[in-house]
JSON list of C-alpha atoms in Angstrom, two decimals:
[
{"chain": "Q", "resi": 13, "resn": "MET", "atom": "CA", "xyz": [3.43, 15.32, 17.04]},
{"chain": "Q", "resi": 14, "resn": "GLU", "atom": "CA", "xyz": [3.43, 11.60, 16.46]},
{"chain": "Q", "resi": 15, "resn": "ASP", "atom": "CA", "xyz": [5.67, 10.14, 13.77]},
{"chain": "Q", "resi": 16, "resn": "HIS", "atom": "CA", "xyz": [4.10, 7.81, 11.20]},
{"chain": "Q", "resi": 17, "resn": "PHE", "atom": "CA", "xyz": [5.76, 4.95, 9.34]},
{"chain": "Q", "resi": 18, "resn": "VAL", "atom": "CA", "xyz": [4.31, 4.69, 5.84]},
{"chain": "Q", "resi": 19, "resn": "TRP", "atom": "CA", "xyz": [4.83, 2.24, 2.98]},
{"chain": "Q", "resi": 20, "resn": "MET", "atom": "CA", "xyz": [3.51, 3.44, -0.38]},
{"chain": "Q", "resi": 21, "resn": "THR", "atom": "CA", "xyz": [3.15, 1.49, -3.60]},
{"chain": "Q", "resi": 22, "resn": "THR", "atom": "CA", "xyz": [2.07, 2.73, -6.99]},
{"chain": "Q", "resi": 23, "resn": "ARG", "atom": "CA", "xyz": [1.03, 0.12, -9.53]},
{"chain": "Q", "resi": 24, "resn": "ARG", "atom": "CA", "xyz": [-0.04, 0.35, -13.16]},
{"chain": "Q", "resi": 25, "resn": "ILE", "atom": "CA", "xyz": [-2.79, -2.17, -13.87]},
{"chain": "Q", "resi": 26, "resn": "LYS", "atom": "CA", "xyz": [-3.62, -3.84, -17.18]},
{"chain": "Q", "resi": 27, "resn": "PRO", "atom": "CA", "xyz": [-6.76, -2.36, -18.79]},
{"chain": "Q", "resi": 28, "resn": "GLY", "atom": "CA", "xyz": [-9.98, -3.95, -17.52]},
{"chain": "Q", "resi": 29, "resn": "MET", "atom": "CA", "xyz": [-8.21, -5.81, -14.72]},
{"chain": "Q", "resi": 30, "resn": "LEU", "atom": "CA", "xyz": [-8.87, -3.57, -11.69]},
{"chain": "Q", "resi": 31, "resn": "GLU", "atom": "CA", "xyz": [-11.59, -5.78, -10.22]},
{"chain": "Q", "resi": 32, "resn": "ASP", "atom": "CA", "xyz": [-9.44, -8.92, -10.54]},
{"chain": "Q", "resi": 33, "resn": "PHE", "atom": "CA", "xyz": [-6.45, -7.06, -9.12]},
{"chain": "Q", "resi": 34, "resn": "GLU", "atom": "CA", "xyz": [-8.46, -5.96, -6.08]},
{"chain": "Q", "resi": 35, "resn": "ARG", "atom": "CA", "xyz": [-9.33, -9.56, -5.23]},
{"chain": "Q", "resi": 36, "resn": "ALA", "atom": "CA", "xyz": [-5.64, -10.54, -5.34]},
{"chain": "Q", "resi": 37, "resn": "TRP", "atom": "CA", "xyz": [-4.45, -7.43, -3.51]},
{"chain": "Q", "resi": 38, "resn": "ARG", "atom": "CA", "xyz": [-5.93, -7.95, -0.05]},
{"chain": "Q", "resi": 39, "resn": "PRO", "atom": "CA", "xyz": [-3.58, -9.73, 2.37]},
{"chain": "Q", "resi": 40, "resn": "ALA", "atom": "CA", "xyz": [-4.88, -12.68, 4.36]},
{"chain": "Q", "resi": 41, "resn": "PRO", "atom": "CA", "xyz": [-4.34, -12.58, 7.23]},
{"chain": "Q", "resi": 42, "resn": "TYR", "atom": "CA", "xyz": [-3.63, -8.91, 7.72]},
{"chain": "Q", "resi": 43, "resn": "PRO", "atom": "CA", "xyz": [-0.03, -8.24, 8.76]},
{"chain": "Q", "resi": 44, "resn": "GLU", "atom": "CA", "xyz": [0.94, -7.67, 12.36]},
{"chain": "Q", "resi": 45, "resn": "GLY", "atom": "CA", "xyz": [1.91, -4.04, 12.97]},
{"chain": "Q", "resi": 46, "resn": "LEU", "atom": "CA", "xyz": [-0.35, -2.68, 10.21]},
{"chain": "Q", "resi": 47, "resn": "ARG", "atom": "CA", "xyz": [-2.35, 0.24, 11.64]},
{"chain": "Q", "resi": 48, "resn": "HIS", "atom": "CA", "xyz": [-4.25, 1.59, 8.63]},
{"chain": "Q", "resi": 49, "resn": "ALA", "atom": "CA", "xyz": [-4.33, 0.99, 4.89]},
{"chain": "Q", "resi": 50, "resn": "TYR", "atom": "CA", "xyz": [-5.79, 3.08, 2.09]},
{"chain": "Q", "resi": 51, "resn": "ALA", "atom": "CA", "xyz": [-6.13, 2.60, -1.66]},
{"chain": "Q", "resi": 52, "resn": "TYR", "atom": "CA", "xyz": [-6.59, 5.33, -4.25]},
{"chain": "Q", "resi": 53, "resn": "TRP", "atom": "CA", "xyz": [-7.47, 4.65, -7.91]},
{"chain": "Q", "resi": 54, "resn": "SER", "atom": "CA", "xyz": [-7.03, 6.82, -10.96]},
{"chain": "Q", "resi": 55, "resn": "GLU", "atom": "CA", "xyz": [-10.25, 7.69, -12.78]},
{"chain": "Q", "resi": 56, "resn": "ASP", "atom": "CA", "xyz": [-9.31, 5.42, -15.68]},
{"chain": "Q", "resi": 57, "resn": "GLY", "atom": "CA", "xyz": [-8.69, 2.45, -13.36]},
{"chain": "Q", "resi": 58, "resn": "LEU", "atom": "CA", "xyz": [-5.17, 1.95, -14.68]},
{"chain": "Q", "resi": 59, "resn": "GLU", "atom": "CA", "xyz": [-3.21, 3.09, -11.63]},
{"chain": "Q", "resi": 60, "resn": "ILE", "atom": "CA", "xyz": [-3.63, 2.36, -7.93]},
{"chain": "Q", "resi": 61, "resn": "ILE", "atom": "CA", "xyz": [-1.75, 3.81, -4.99]},
{"chain": "Q", "resi": 62, "resn": "GLY", "atom": "CA", "xyz": [-1.61, 1.89, -1.73]},
{"chain": "Q", "resi": 63, "resn": "VAL", "atom": "CA", "xyz": [-0.75, 3.74, 1.47]},
{"chain": "Q", "resi": 64, "resn": "SER", "atom": "CA", "xyz": [-0.22, 1.74, 4.65]},
{"chain": "Q", "resi": 65, "resn": "PHE", "atom": "CA", "xyz": [0.65, 2.98, 8.13]},
{"chain": "Q", "resi": 66, "resn": "TRP", "atom": "CA", "xyz": [2.77, 0.75, 10.39]},
{"chain": "Q", "resi": 67, "resn": "ASP", "atom": "CA", "xyz": [3.82, 0.54, 14.03]},
{"chain": "Q", "resi": 68, "resn": "SER", "atom": "CA", "xyz": [7.46, 0.68, 12.96]},
{"chain": "Q", "resi": 69, "resn": "ARG", "atom": "CA", "xyz": [9.85, 0.25, 10.04]},
{"chain": "Q", "resi": 70, "resn": "GLU", "atom": "CA", "xyz": [10.67, -3.21, 11.43]},
{"chain": "Q", "resi": 71, "resn": "SER", "atom": "CA", "xyz": [7.03, -4.39, 11.36]},
{"chain": "Q", "resi": 72, "resn": "CYS", "atom": "CA", "xyz": [6.69, -3.18, 7.76]},
{"chain": "Q", "resi": 73, "resn": "ASP", "atom": "CA", "xyz": [9.96, -4.85, 6.72]},
{"chain": "Q", "resi": 74, "resn": "ALA", "atom": "CA", "xyz": [8.90, -8.09, 8.43]},
{"chain": "Q", "resi": 75, "resn": "TRP", "atom": "CA", "xyz": [5.74, -8.15, 6.30]},
{"chain": "Q", "resi": 76, "resn": "ARG", "atom": "CA", "xyz": [7.53, -7.15, 3.10]},
{"chain": "Q", "resi": 77, "resn": "THR", "atom": "CA", "xyz": [9.93, -10.11, 3.44]},
{"chain": "Q", "resi": 78, "resn": "SER", "atom": "CA", "xyz": [7.27, -12.61, 4.60]},
{"chain": "Q", "resi": 79, "resn": "ALA", "atom": "CA", "xyz": [5.92, -15.62, 2.74]},
{"chain": "Q", "resi": 80, "resn": "GLY", "atom": "CA", "xyz": [2.44, -14.05, 2.92]},
{"chain": "Q", "resi": 81, "resn": "GLU", "atom": "CA", "xyz": [3.59, -10.95, 1.05]},
{"chain": "Q", "resi": 82, "resn": "ALA", "atom": "CA", "xyz": [5.44, -13.09, -1.52]},
{"chain": "Q", "resi": 83, "resn": "GLN", "atom": "CA", "xyz": [2.21, -15.03, -2.18]},
{"chain": "Q", "resi": 84, "resn": "ARG", "atom": "CA", "xyz": [0.22, -11.80, -2.45]},
{"chain": "Q", "resi": 85, "resn": "ARG", "atom": "CA", "xyz": [2.68, -10.33, -4.97]},
{"chain": "Q", "resi": 86, "resn": "GLU", "atom": "CA", "xyz": [2.55, -13.55, -7.00]},
{"chain": "Q", "resi": 87, "resn": "ALA", "atom": "CA", "xyz": [-1.26, -13.35, -7.05]},
{"chain": "Q", "resi": 88, "resn": "MET", "atom": "CA", "xyz": [-1.16, -9.69, -8.19]},
{"chain": "Q", "resi": 89, "resn": "ALA", "atom": "CA", "xyz": [1.55, -10.18, -10.85]},
{"chain": "Q", "resi": 90, "resn": "PRO", "atom": "CA", "xyz": [-0.76, -11.15, -13.76]},
{"chain": "Q", "resi": 91, "resn": "TYR", "atom": "CA", "xyz": [-2.58, -7.79, -13.47]},
{"chain": "Q", "resi": 92, "resn": "VAL", "atom": "CA", "xyz": [0.37, -5.42, -12.90]},
{"chain": "Q", "resi": 93, "resn": "THR", "atom": "CA", "xyz": [2.47, -3.80, -15.63]},
{"chain": "Q", "resi": 94, "resn": "GLU", "atom": "CA", "xyz": [4.62, -1.55, -13.43]},
{"chain": "Q", "resi": 95, "resn": "GLU", "atom": "CA", "xyz": [5.28, -1.13, -9.71]},
{"chain": "Q", "resi": 96, "resn": "ARG", "atom": "CA", "xyz": [7.09, 1.42, -7.55]},
{"chain": "Q", "resi": 97, "resn": "GLU", "atom": "CA", "xyz": [7.36, 1.39, -3.78]},
{"chain": "Q", "resi": 98, "resn": "ALA", "atom": "CA", "xyz": [9.01, 3.38, -1.01]},
{"chain": "Q", "resi": 99, "resn": "PHE", "atom": "CA", "xyz": [9.04, 3.64, 2.77]},
{"chain": "Q", "resi": 100, "resn": "TYR", "atom": "CA", "xyz": [8.59, 7.02, 4.47]},
{"chain": "Q", "resi": 101, "resn": "ARG", "atom": "CA", "xyz": [8.61, 8.47, 7.93]},
{"chain": "Q", "resi": 102, "resn": "GLY", "atom": "CA", "xyz": [6.59, 11.61, 8.61]},
{"chain": "Q", "resi": 103, "resn": "ARG", "atom": "CA", "xyz": [3.86, 13.31, 10.61]},
{"chain": "Q", "resi": 104, "resn": "GLU", "atom": "CA", "xyz": [0.51, 14.98, 10.22]},
{"chain": "Q", "resi": 105, "resn": "LEU", "atom": "CA", "xyz": [0.63, 18.63, 9.24]},
{"chain": "Q", "resi": 106, "resn": "ALA", "atom": "CA", "xyz": [-1.21, 21.11, 11.41]},
{"chain": "Q", "resi": 107, "resn": "ILE", "atom": "CA", "xyz": [-3.76, 23.00, 9.31]},
{"chain": "Q", "resi": 108, "resn": "PRO", "atom": "CA", "xyz": [-4.64, 26.46, 10.63]},
{"chain": "Q", "resi": 109, "resn": "VAL", "atom": "CA", "xyz": [-8.23, 27.03, 11.69]},
{"chain": "Q", "resi": 110, "resn": "ARG", "atom": "CA", "xyz": [-10.02, 29.18, 9.13]}
]
């Protein structure tokens, strides 16, 4: 099974600010080494989880310490009340055929 390199962030968003946050959240240009990215919102729009899959830990770390990511975080800051992040390594689980 193939290993995946995943960076996850969970952010609390100020009430009524989800739409503004989404505009600030998207990186431009997209980082090198980024394979896939997903976003999941709570029903109340006050929490968002970002899940991104990377070629390697090094490609993720290069983005996280880049000027582009610093600018993106600065643009998001007015809308965020709390942030947690972590890097994981894992693989897809095999689900038995039913």
